[in-house]
Amino acid sequence: MPTVPDSPDTAAAVPWSLAWRRAASSFYAGADGRAPQQPASHFRTSAHVGPALGAALARLLLAVDAGLGRPDPLDLVDVGTGRGELLVSVLAALPPSVGSRLRITAVDVRRRPVGLDPRIRWIEGWAPDSVPRGLRGLLVAHELLDDVPCDIVSVDSSGVPRLVLVDASGAESLGPALTDDDAWAAHGLDAARARTWLSAWWPLASPGDRAEIGLPRDDLWQEVVSCLDAGIALAVDYGHTRETRPSDGSLTGYRSGDVVAPVPDGTCNLTAHVAVDALAHRAGASVVRQREALLSLGVDASLPDHALSVSDPPAYLDALAASSETAELIDPNGLGAFWWIRTDV
């Protein structure tokens, strides 16, 4: 993490939320002429690990369908869908009987991928504005919220929390105090809302402490959830709770599978962990680890019967590979530690 001096030259620096938004527009949407990037090129998510997640979400969608009295249409929506991998996986696990009523929607800032299943409607744009309203069914946002830009505050050497500013090189400096409403407003930010959120969810204690203000994530997710008339809105992401907040924050960069310095120049994916308890409180949601959620949906990582290796070696190898992929999804020290934030509407 770049060093934050107490007495900086802030001439070229802006709040992290602004620098991050510009970088995200470049990285994901190619706003500055660069080729838009695909998440799978830079990091591995649960959506890229075999069919087990898609099958589990298919079972959840069928439960939602039954609970809503089998509506027509039945919506399946993936916000921040990447290349639509998760939707394709869910579709493969659904029985044909649902197909005639199913309305599948992918929302992403990139253009529709070539060759994507024609049953998937593609909406190009940013959430929450591009998410259709009046939905009935299952809405999923898989590793969306960690990419939503937020502002950062840090406690200076005198114990005063200040807005962190950053320039295009990633060099940080300290800006106005958290108590200076007018100076924050000059940056288009609401210091009073930031103080209230930090007091409730991420109190700062010592010089050098940092916090990522999760208000933009809470605001965006509340808007997305409001698009659902009935069903389940599910955010899946990595995050932390008040008891486990990192004192130095979690802002990170990813490029081609490697962790890199979080430089807002459009060349890397910027991400920070989600304050899942704040998000759940705002959305009226329940929170559970991915491991528990998937196990409750029937995901099973048991090894295949060894006798199959003799009677049908190819089938045994396939089953062994599937078991390994599923184990990765529910690993409590890996993807199984992700959070499922679920709002029933």
mmCIF file of C-alpha atoms in Angstrom:
data_model
loop_
_atom_site.group_PDB
_atom_site.id
_atom_site.type_symbol
_atom_site.label_atom_id
_atom_site.label_comp_id
_atom_site.label_asym_id
_atom_site.label_seq_id
_atom_site.Cartn_x
_atom_site.Cartn_y
_atom_site.Cartn_z
ATOM 1 C CA MET A 1 0.000 0.000 0.000
ATOM 2 C CA PRO A 2 1.446 3.443 -0.900
ATOM 3 C CA THR A 3 2.715 5.543 1.979
ATOM 4 C CA VAL A 4 0.444 8.374 3.133
ATOM 5 C CA PRO A 5 2.376 11.495 4.205
ATOM 6 C CA ASP A 6 0.852 13.962 6.665
ATOM 7 C CA SER A 7 1.712 17.110 4.672
ATOM 8 C CA PRO A 8 1.246 16.310 0.986
ATOM 9 C CA ASP A 9 1.111 18.249 -2.227
ATOM 10 C CA THR A 10 -2.473 17.498 -3.304
ATOM 11 C CA ALA A 11 -2.485 19.497 -6.560
ATOM 12 C CA ALA A 12 -2.976 16.500 -8.869
ATOM 13 C CA ALA A 13 -4.782 14.248 -6.403
ATOM 14 C CA VAL A 14 -8.484 13.338 -6.238
ATOM 15 C CA PRO A 15 -10.572 11.179 -3.881
ATOM 16 C CA TRP A 16 -10.179 7.449 -4.427
ATOM 17 C CA SER A 17 -13.814 7.061 -5.549
ATOM 18 C CA LEU A 18 -13.272 9.387 -8.515
ATOM 19 C CA ALA A 19 -9.896 7.918 -9.501
ATOM 20 C CA TRP A 20 -11.312 4.398 -9.158
ATOM 21 C CA ARG A 21 -14.373 5.162 -11.307
ATOM 22 C CA ARG A 22 -12.174 6.542 -14.066
ATOM 23 C CA ALA A 23 -9.898 3.513 -13.877
ATOM 24 C CA ALA A 24 -12.844 1.079 -13.910
ATOM 25 C CA SER A 25 -14.340 2.782 -16.973
ATOM 26 C CA SER A 26 -11.010 2.308 -18.733
ATOM 27 C CA PHE A 27 -10.367 -1.240 -17.502
ATOM 28 C CA TYR A 28 -13.830 -2.736 -17.950
ATOM 29 C CA ALA A 29 -15.501 -0.562 -20.594
ATOM 30 C CA GLY A 30 -12.504 0.609 -22.631
ATOM 31 C CA ALA A 31 -13.483 4.243 -22.058
ATOM 32 C CA ASP A 32 -10.052 5.546 -23.088
ATOM 33 C CA GLY A 33 -9.679 3.416 -26.189
ATOM 34 C CA ARG A 34 -8.156 0.370 -24.507
ATOM 35 C CA ALA A 35 -9.673 -3.031 -25.165
ATOM 36 C CA PRO A 36 -12.228 -3.888 -22.436
ATOM 37 C CA GLN A 37 -10.869 -6.476 -20.000
ATOM 38 C CA GLN A 38 -12.536 -9.729 -18.943
ATOM 39 C CA PRO A 39 -12.490 -10.764 -15.261
ATOM 40 C CA ALA A 40 -11.371 -14.317 -16.100
ATOM 41 C CA SER A 41 -8.173 -12.869 -17.582
ATOM 42 C CA HIS A 42 -7.148 -11.405 -14.236
ATOM 43 C CA PHE A 43 -8.573 -13.508 -11.408
ATOM 44 C CA ARG A 44 -10.367 -16.801 -10.776
ATOM 45 C CA THR A 45 -13.854 -16.757 -9.265
ATOM 46 C CA SER A 46 -16.361 -19.382 -8.192
ATOM 47 C CA ALA A 47 -18.122 -18.937 -11.539
ATOM 48 C CA HIS A 48 -15.040 -20.349 -13.257
ATOM 49 C CA VAL A 49 -14.802 -23.489 -11.089
ATOM 50 C CA GLY A 50 -16.799 -26.280 -12.724
ATOM 51 C CA PRO A 51 -20.588 -26.711 -12.803
ATOM 52 C CA ALA A 52 -21.355 -27.101 -9.073
ATOM 53 C CA LEU A 53 -22.144 -23.424 -8.397
ATOM 54 C CA GLY A 54 -24.457 -23.211 -11.399
ATOM 55 C CA ALA A 55 -26.240 -26.388 -10.338
ATOM 56 C CA ALA A 56 -26.710 -25.049 -6.797
ATOM 57 C CA LEU A 57 -28.133 -21.763 -8.084
ATOM 58 C CA ALA A 58 -30.417 -23.716 -10.404
ATOM 59 C CA ARG A 59 -31.823 -25.520 -7.378
ATOM 60 C CA LEU A 60 -32.267 -22.179 -5.604
ATOM 61 C CA LEU A 61 -34.063 -20.761 -8.652
ATOM 62 C CA LEU A 62 -36.412 -23.767 -8.741
ATOM 63 C CA ALA A 63 -37.222 -23.209 -5.061
ATOM 64 C CA VAL A 64 -37.932 -19.536 -5.773
ATOM 65 C CA ASP A 65 -40.109 -20.562 -8.713
ATOM 66 C CA ALA A 66 -42.188 -22.885 -6.555
ATOM 67 C CA GLY A 67 -42.456 -20.295 -3.779
ATOM 68 C CA LEU A 68 -43.772 -17.674 -6.203
ATOM 69 C CA GLY A 69 -46.344 -20.035 -7.701
ATOM 70 C CA ARG A 70 -44.425 -20.555 -10.956
ATOM 71 C CA PRO A 71 -44.677 -17.061 -12.430
ATOM 72 C CA ASP A 72 -44.541 -16.382 -16.162
ATOM 73 C CA PRO A 73 -41.989 -15.035 -16.820
ATOM 74 C CA LEU A 74 -39.590 -16.373 -14.215
ATOM 75 C CA ASP A 75 -36.556 -14.069 -14.070
ATOM 76 C CA LEU A 76 -32.927 -15.081 -13.733
ATOM 77 C CA VAL A 77 -30.651 -12.010 -13.701
ATOM 78 C CA ASP A 78 -26.870 -11.786 -13.333
ATOM 79 C CA VAL A 79 -25.562 -8.270 -12.648
ATOM 80 C CA GLY A 80 -21.898 -7.797 -13.560
ATOM 81 C CA THR A 81 -21.987 -11.026 -15.525
ATOM 82 C CA GLY A 82 -18.556 -10.925 -17.178
ATOM 83 C CA ARG A 83 -18.908 -13.213 -20.189
ATOM 84 C CA GLY A 84 -22.084 -14.853 -18.873
ATOM 85 C CA GLU A 85 -20.312 -17.943 -17.542
ATOM 86 C CA LEU A 86 -22.519 -18.252 -14.472
ATOM 87 C CA LEU A 87 -25.778 -17.932 -16.417
ATOM 88 C CA VAL A 88 -24.644 -20.579 -18.900
ATOM 89 C CA SER A 89 -23.836 -22.900 -15.994
ATOM 90 C CA VAL A 90 -27.244 -22.353 -14.370
ATOM 91 C CA LEU A 91 -29.020 -22.906 -17.672
ATOM 92 C CA ALA A 92 -27.251 -26.225 -18.172
ATOM 93 C CA ALA A 93 -28.577 -27.467 -14.822
ATOM 94 C CA LEU A 94 -32.223 -26.426 -15.245
ATOM 95 C CA PRO A 95 -34.899 -28.893 -16.394
ATOM 96 C CA PRO A 96 -36.423 -28.186 -19.826
ATOM 97 C CA SER A 97 -39.847 -27.678 -18.219
ATOM 98 C CA VAL A 98 -38.753 -24.291 -16.872
ATOM 99 C CA GLY A 99 -37.440 -23.046 -20.200
ATOM 100 C CA SER A 100 -40.698 -21.764 -21.676
ATOM 101 C CA ARG A 101 -41.217 -19.372 -18.760
ATOM 102 C CA LEU A 102 -37.599 -18.409 -18.124
ATOM 103 C CA ARG A 103 -36.432 -14.862 -18.881
ATOM 104 C CA ILE A 104 -32.650 -14.673 -18.557
ATOM 105 C CA THR A 105 -30.894 -11.312 -18.359
ATOM 106 C CA ALA A 106 -27.195 -10.472 -18.223
ATOM 107 C CA VAL A 107 -26.128 -6.955 -17.225
ATOM 108 C CA ASP A 108 -22.553 -5.822 -17.859
ATOM 109 C CA VAL A 109 -20.611 -2.792 -19.087
ATOM 110 C CA ARG A 110 -19.036 -4.800 -21.900
ATOM 111 C CA ARG A 111 -20.565 -5.797 -25.212
ATOM 112 C CA ARG A 112 -22.345 -9.105 -25.641
ATOM 113 C CA PRO A 113 -19.815 -11.916 -26.143
ATOM 114 C CA VAL A 114 -19.813 -13.643 -29.494
ATOM 115 C CA GLY A 115 -21.471 -17.034 -29.341
ATOM 116 C CA LEU A 116 -23.360 -16.501 -26.071
ATOM 117 C CA ASP A 117 -26.507 -18.612 -25.726
ATOM 118 C CA PRO A 118 -29.257 -16.694 -27.608
ATOM 119 C CA ARG A 119 -31.691 -17.322 -24.755
ATOM 120 C CA ILE A 120 -29.724 -14.815 -22.662
ATOM 121 C CA ARG A 121 -30.832 -11.202 -23.048
ATOM 122 C CA TRP A 122 -27.829 -8.863 -22.807
ATOM 123 C CA ILE A 123 -28.060 -5.336 -21.351
ATOM 124 C CA GLU A 124 -24.934 -3.237 -21.765
ATOM 125 C CA GLY A 125 -24.531 -0.644 -19.017
ATOM 126 C CA TRP A 126 -23.637 0.093 -15.413
ATOM 127 C CA ALA A 127 -25.612 -1.042 -12.388
ATOM 128 C CA PRO A 128 -27.953 -0.025 -10.920
ATOM 129 C CA ASP A 129 -29.347 2.087 -13.788
ATOM 130 C CA SER A 130 -29.218 -0.729 -16.362
ATOM 131 C CA VAL A 131 -30.920 -3.350 -14.199
ATOM 132 C CA PRO A 132 -34.534 -3.879 -15.371
ATOM 133 C CA ARG A 133 -37.308 -3.372 -12.858
ATOM 134 C CA GLY A 134 -40.364 -5.456 -12.043
ATOM 135 C CA LEU A 135 -38.399 -8.699 -11.743
ATOM 136 C CA ARG A 136 -39.794 -11.912 -10.262
ATOM 137 C CA GLY A 137 -37.294 -14.670 -9.613
ATOM 138 C CA LEU A 138 -33.591 -14.794 -8.738
ATOM 139 C CA LEU A 139 -31.181 -11.873 -9.112
ATOM 140 C CA VAL A 140 -27.481 -12.577 -8.564
ATOM 141 C CA ALA A 141 -24.475 -10.250 -8.325
ATOM 142 C CA HIS A 142 -21.368 -12.404 -8.164
ATOM 143 C CA GLU A 143 -18.233 -10.477 -7.174
ATOM 144 C CA LEU A 144 -19.777 -7.188 -8.276
ATOM 145 C CA LEU A 145 -19.737 -5.093 -5.124
ATOM 146 C CA ASP A 146 -16.022 -5.432 -4.397
ATOM 147 C CA ASP A 147 -15.458 -3.565 -7.697
ATOM 148 C CA VAL A 148 -17.752 -0.656 -6.773
ATOM 149 C CA PRO A 149 -15.526 2.400 -6.108
ATOM 150 C CA CYS A 150 -15.496 3.789 -2.604
ATOM 151 C CA ASP A 151 -13.630 6.467 -0.715
ATOM 152 C CA ILE A 152 -10.884 5.882 1.805
ATOM 153 C CA VAL A 153 -10.060 7.700 5.031
ATOM 154 C CA SER A 154 -6.888 7.455 7.089
ATOM 155 C CA VAL A 155 -5.948 8.712 10.538
ATOM 156 C CA ASP A 156 -3.048 11.180 10.463
ATOM 157 C CA SER A 157 -0.209 11.383 12.986
ATOM 158 C CA SER A 158 -2.294 13.728 15.177
ATOM 159 C CA GLY A 159 -5.186 11.279 15.347
ATOM 160 C CA VAL A 160 -7.387 13.154 12.839
ATOM 161 C CA PRO A 161 -9.245 11.036 10.224
ATOM 162 C CA ARG A 162 -8.746 12.513 6.746
ATOM 163 C CA LEU A 163 -9.902 11.797 3.228
ATOM 164 C CA VAL A 164 -7.235 9.958 1.240
ATOM 165 C CA LEU A 165 -6.438 11.458 -2.160
ATOM 166 C CA VAL A 166 -4.591 9.710 -4.976
ATOM 167 C CA ASP A 167 -3.063 10.637 -8.327
ATOM 168 C CA ALA A 168 -2.807 8.550 -11.495
ATOM 169 C CA SER A 169 0.542 7.082 -10.402
ATOM 170 C CA GLY A 170 -1.017 5.656 -7.238
ATOM 171 C CA ALA A 171 0.757 8.119 -4.933
ATOM 172 C CA GLU A 172 -1.501 8.958 -2.004
ATOM 173 C CA SER A 173 -1.842 12.070 0.127
ATOM 174 C CA LEU A 174 -4.077 13.176 2.947
ATOM 175 C CA GLY A 175 -6.864 15.614 2.163
ATOM 176 C CA PRO A 176 -9.505 17.352 4.282
ATOM 177 C CA ALA A 177 -10.426 16.207 7.762
ATOM 178 C CA LEU A 178 -13.523 14.055 8.136
ATOM 179 C CA THR A 179 -15.104 16.912 10.097
ATOM 180 C CA ASP A 180 -14.668 19.446 7.258
ATOM 181 C CA ASP A 181 -18.040 19.229 5.525
ATOM 182 C CA ASP A 182 -17.353 22.072 3.087
ATOM 183 C CA ALA A 183 -14.020 20.661 1.891
ATOM 184 C CA TRP A 184 -15.567 17.236 1.334
ATOM 185 C CA ALA A 185 -18.486 18.856 -0.506
ATOM 186 C CA ALA A 186 -15.977 20.539 -2.822
ATOM 187 C CA HIS A 187 -15.021 16.997 -3.900
ATOM 188 C CA GLY A 188 -18.696 16.081 -4.333
ATOM 189 C CA LEU A 189 -18.713 14.009 -1.129
ATOM 190 C CA ASP A 190 -20.975 14.009 1.923
ATOM 191 C CA ALA A 191 -18.801 14.028 5.050
ATOM 192 C CA ALA A 192 -21.797 13.778 7.399
ATOM 193 C CA ARG A 193 -22.961 10.520 5.803
ATOM 194 C CA ALA A 194 -19.384 9.231 5.873
ATOM 195 C CA ARG A 195 -19.057 10.005 9.602
ATOM 196 C CA THR A 196 -22.320 8.223 10.387
ATOM 197 C CA TRP A 197 -21.340 5.139 8.385
ATOM 198 C CA LEU A 198 -17.831 4.961 9.846
ATOM 199 C CA SER A 199 -19.133 5.367 13.392
ATOM 200 C CA ALA A 200 -21.555 2.478 12.926
ATOM 201 C CA TRP A 201 -19.463 0.116 10.836
ATOM 202 C CA TRP A 202 -15.742 0.962 10.741
ATOM 203 C CA PRO A 203 -14.604 3.158 13.649
ATOM 204 C CA LEU A 204 -11.026 4.418 13.385
ATOM 205 C CA ALA A 205 -8.748 4.327 16.401
ATOM 206 C CA SER A 206 -5.021 4.878 15.854
ATOM 207 C CA PRO A 207 -2.745 6.925 13.572
ATOM 208 C CA GLY A 208 -2.283 5.069 10.294
ATOM 209 C CA ASP A 209 -5.627 3.270 10.491
ATOM 210 C CA ARG A 210 -7.498 3.189 7.182
ATOM 211 C CA ALA A 211 -11.112 2.522 6.311
ATOM 212 C CA GLU A 212 -12.974 2.039 3.045
ATOM 213 C CA ILE A 213 -16.357 3.766 3.246
ATOM 214 C CA GLY A 214 -18.892 1.222 2.007
ATOM 215 C CA LEU A 215 -21.743 3.657 1.373
ATOM 216 C CA PRO A 216 -21.579 3.403 -2.458
ATOM 217 C CA ARG A 217 -21.868 -0.379 -2.231
ATOM 218 C CA ASP A 218 -24.806 -0.119 0.200
ATOM 219 C CA ASP A 219 -26.523 2.475 -2.008
ATOM 220 C CA LEU A 220 -26.029 0.528 -5.227
ATOM 221 C CA TRP A 221 -27.179 -2.774 -3.779
ATOM 222 C CA GLN A 222 -30.292 -1.209 -2.244
ATOM 223 C CA GLU A 223 -31.181 0.138 -5.709
ATOM 224 C CA VAL A 224 -30.550 -3.238 -7.341
ATOM 225 C CA VAL A 225 -32.667 -5.062 -4.756
ATOM 226 C CA SER A 226 -35.506 -2.581 -5.389
ATOM 227 C CA CYS A 227 -35.663 -3.861 -8.994
ATOM 228 C CA LEU A 228 -37.009 -7.158 -7.656
ATOM 229 C CA ASP A 229 -40.771 -7.306 -7.098
ATOM 230 C CA ALA A 230 -40.613 -10.820 -5.656
ATOM 231 C CA GLY A 231 -37.968 -13.481 -5.178
ATOM 232 C CA ILE A 232 -34.376 -13.474 -3.930
ATOM 233 C CA ALA A 233 -31.576 -10.960 -4.480
ATOM 234 C CA LEU A 234 -28.202 -12.560 -3.811
ATOM 235 C CA ALA A 235 -24.844 -10.814 -3.604
ATOM 236 C CA VAL A 236 -21.839 -13.136 -3.449
ATOM 237 C CA ASP A 237 -18.526 -11.539 -2.537
ATOM 238 C CA TYR A 238 -15.512 -11.585 -0.301
ATOM 239 C CA GLY A 239 -15.677 -9.251 2.658
ATOM 240 C CA HIS A 240 -15.412 -8.663 6.363
ATOM 241 C CA THR A 241 -17.482 -7.737 9.406
ATOM 242 C CA ARG A 242 -16.892 -5.085 12.047
ATOM 243 C CA GLU A 243 -15.004 -7.549 14.238
ATOM 244 C CA THR A 244 -12.583 -8.453 11.439
ATOM 245 C CA ARG A 245 -11.961 -5.164 9.612
ATOM 246 C CA PRO A 246 -8.314 -4.849 8.493
ATOM 247 C CA SER A 247 -6.737 -1.804 10.141
ATOM 248 C CA ASP A 248 -4.863 -0.945 6.943
ATOM 249 C CA GLY A 249 -7.808 -1.534 4.610
ATOM 250 C CA SER A 250 -8.117 -4.051 1.786
ATOM 251 C CA LEU A 251 -7.721 -2.096 -1.455
ATOM 252 C CA THR A 252 -5.855 -4.295 -3.952
ATOM 253 C CA GLY A 253 -4.993 -4.480 -7.629
ATOM 254 C CA TYR A 254 -5.099 -7.568 -9.876
ATOM 255 C CA ARG A 255 -3.437 -7.959 -13.242
ATOM 256 C CA SER A 256 -3.158 -11.216 -15.202
ATOM 257 C CA GLY A 257 -3.612 -13.327 -12.098
ATOM 258 C CA ASP A 258 -1.111 -11.436 -9.956
ATOM 259 C CA VAL A 259 -1.667 -9.121 -7.000
ATOM 260 C CA VAL A 260 -0.274 -5.685 -7.886
ATOM 261 C CA ALA A 261 -0.219 -2.217 -6.359
ATOM 262 C CA PRO A 262 -3.655 -0.539 -6.587
ATOM 263 C CA VAL A 263 -2.797 2.127 -9.150
ATOM 264 C CA PRO A 264 -5.856 3.888 -10.669
ATOM 265 C CA ASP A 265 -4.483 4.121 -14.214
ATOM 266 C CA GLY A 266 -6.814 1.632 -15.907
ATOM 267 C CA THR A 267 -4.221 -1.119 -16.239
ATOM 268 C CA CYS A 268 -5.395 -3.318 -13.342
ATOM 269 C CA ASN A 269 -8.598 -4.385 -11.645
ATOM 270 C CA LEU A 270 -9.141 -2.425 -8.434
ATOM 271 C CA THR A 271 -11.018 -4.167 -5.670
ATOM 272 C CA ALA A 272 -11.693 -3.881 -1.941
ATOM 273 C CA HIS A 273 -13.477 -6.246 0.431
ATOM 274 C CA VAL A 274 -17.153 -5.607 1.144
ATOM 275 C CA ALA A 275 -18.389 -4.579 4.595
ATOM 276 C CA VAL A 276 -20.968 -7.351 4.498
ATOM 277 C CA ASP A 277 -22.660 -6.541 7.804
ATOM 278 C CA ALA A 278 -23.316 -2.934 6.748
ATOM 279 C CA LEU A 279 -24.606 -4.137 3.384
ATOM 280 C CA ALA A 280 -26.886 -6.735 4.956
ATOM 281 C CA HIS A 281 -28.262 -4.229 7.466
ATOM 282 C CA ARG A 282 -29.145 -1.795 4.694
ATOM 283 C CA ALA A 283 -30.699 -4.458 2.432
ATOM 284 C CA GLY A 284 -32.531 -6.385 5.154
ATOM 285 C CA ALA A 285 -30.468 -9.433 4.240
ATOM 286 C CA SER A 286 -29.237 -12.605 5.857
ATOM 287 C CA VAL A 287 -25.520 -13.422 5.688
ATOM 288 C CA VAL A 288 -23.850 -16.826 5.470
ATOM 289 C CA ARG A 289 -20.529 -18.167 4.237
ATOM 290 C CA GLN A 290 -20.498 -19.755 0.788
ATOM 291 C CA ARG A 291 -19.521 -23.119 2.243
ATOM 292 C CA GLU A 292 -22.668 -23.296 4.386
ATOM 293 C CA ALA A 293 -24.868 -21.917 1.601
ATOM 294 C CA LEU A 294 -23.700 -24.471 -0.953
ATOM 295 C CA LEU A 295 -23.897 -27.389 1.456
ATOM 296 C CA SER A 296 -27.484 -26.399 2.264
ATOM 297 C CA LEU A 297 -28.236 -26.473 -1.486
ATOM 298 C CA GLY A 298 -27.002 -30.040 -1.803
ATOM 299 C CA VAL A 299 -23.462 -29.497 -3.035
ATOM 300 C CA ASP A 300 -21.423 -32.617 -2.287
ATOM 301 C CA ALA A 301 -17.642 -32.914 -2.587
ATOM 302 C CA SER A 302 -17.454 -36.571 -1.604
ATOM 303 C CA LEU A 303 -14.903 -38.661 -3.438
ATOM 304 C CA PRO A 304 -16.301 -41.243 -5.891
ATOM 305 C CA ASP A 305 -16.375 -44.917 -4.968
ATOM 306 C CA HIS A 306 -12.936 -46.353 -5.754
ATOM 307 C CA ALA A 307 -14.596 -49.397 -7.302
ATOM 308 C CA LEU A 308 -15.615 -47.148 -10.197
ATOM 309 C CA SER A 309 -11.931 -46.764 -11.085
ATOM 310 C CA VAL A 310 -11.933 -50.454 -12.044
ATOM 311 C CA SER A 311 -15.370 -50.742 -13.654
ATOM 312 C CA ASP A 312 -15.286 -47.428 -15.553
ATOM 313 C CA PRO A 313 -11.940 -45.583 -15.329
ATOM 314 C CA PRO A 314 -12.972 -42.573 -17.495
ATOM 315 C CA ALA A 315 -16.120 -42.035 -15.427
ATOM 316 C CA TYR A 316 -14.051 -42.319 -12.248
ATOM 317 C CA LEU A 317 -11.615 -39.665 -13.449
ATOM 318 C CA ASP A 318 -14.503 -37.347 -14.379
ATOM 319 C CA ALA A 319 -16.098 -37.848 -10.970
ATOM 320 C CA LEU A 320 -12.767 -37.264 -9.245
ATOM 321 C CA ALA A 321 -12.278 -33.993 -11.137
ATOM 322 C CA ALA A 322 -15.811 -32.860 -10.253
ATOM 323 C CA SER A 323 -15.209 -33.678 -6.595
ATOM 324 C CA SER A 324 -11.983 -31.651 -6.630
ATOM 325 C CA GLU A 325 -13.731 -28.648 -8.204
ATOM 326 C CA THR A 326 -16.560 -28.812 -5.699
ATOM 327 C CA ALA A 327 -14.113 -29.062 -2.803
ATOM 328 C CA GLU A 328 -12.511 -25.836 -4.031
ATOM 329 C CA LEU A 329 -15.883 -24.071 -3.932
ATOM 330 C CA ILE A 330 -16.523 -25.011 -0.308
ATOM 331 C CA ASP A 331 -12.964 -24.764 1.014
ATOM 332 C CA PRO A 332 -13.352 -22.742 4.268
ATOM 333 C CA ASN A 333 -9.924 -21.193 3.707
ATOM 334 C CA GLY A 334 -10.621 -20.304 0.072
ATOM 335 C CA LEU A 335 -13.748 -19.754 -1.997
ATOM 336 C CA GLY A 336 -15.892 -21.279 0.739
ATOM 337 C CA ALA A 337 -15.139 -18.229 2.876
ATOM 338 C CA PHE A 338 -17.003 -15.934 0.466
ATOM 339 C CA TRP A 339 -20.176 -14.367 1.811
ATOM 340 C CA TRP A 340 -23.710 -14.849 0.493
ATOM 341 C CA ILE A 341 -25.828 -11.778 1.292
ATOM 342 C CA ARG A 342 -29.428 -12.783 0.614
ATOM 343 C CA THR A 343 -32.534 -10.588 0.579
ATOM 344 C CA ASP A 344 -35.927 -12.299 0.284
ATOM 345 C CA VAL A 345 -38.480 -10.008 -1.327
#
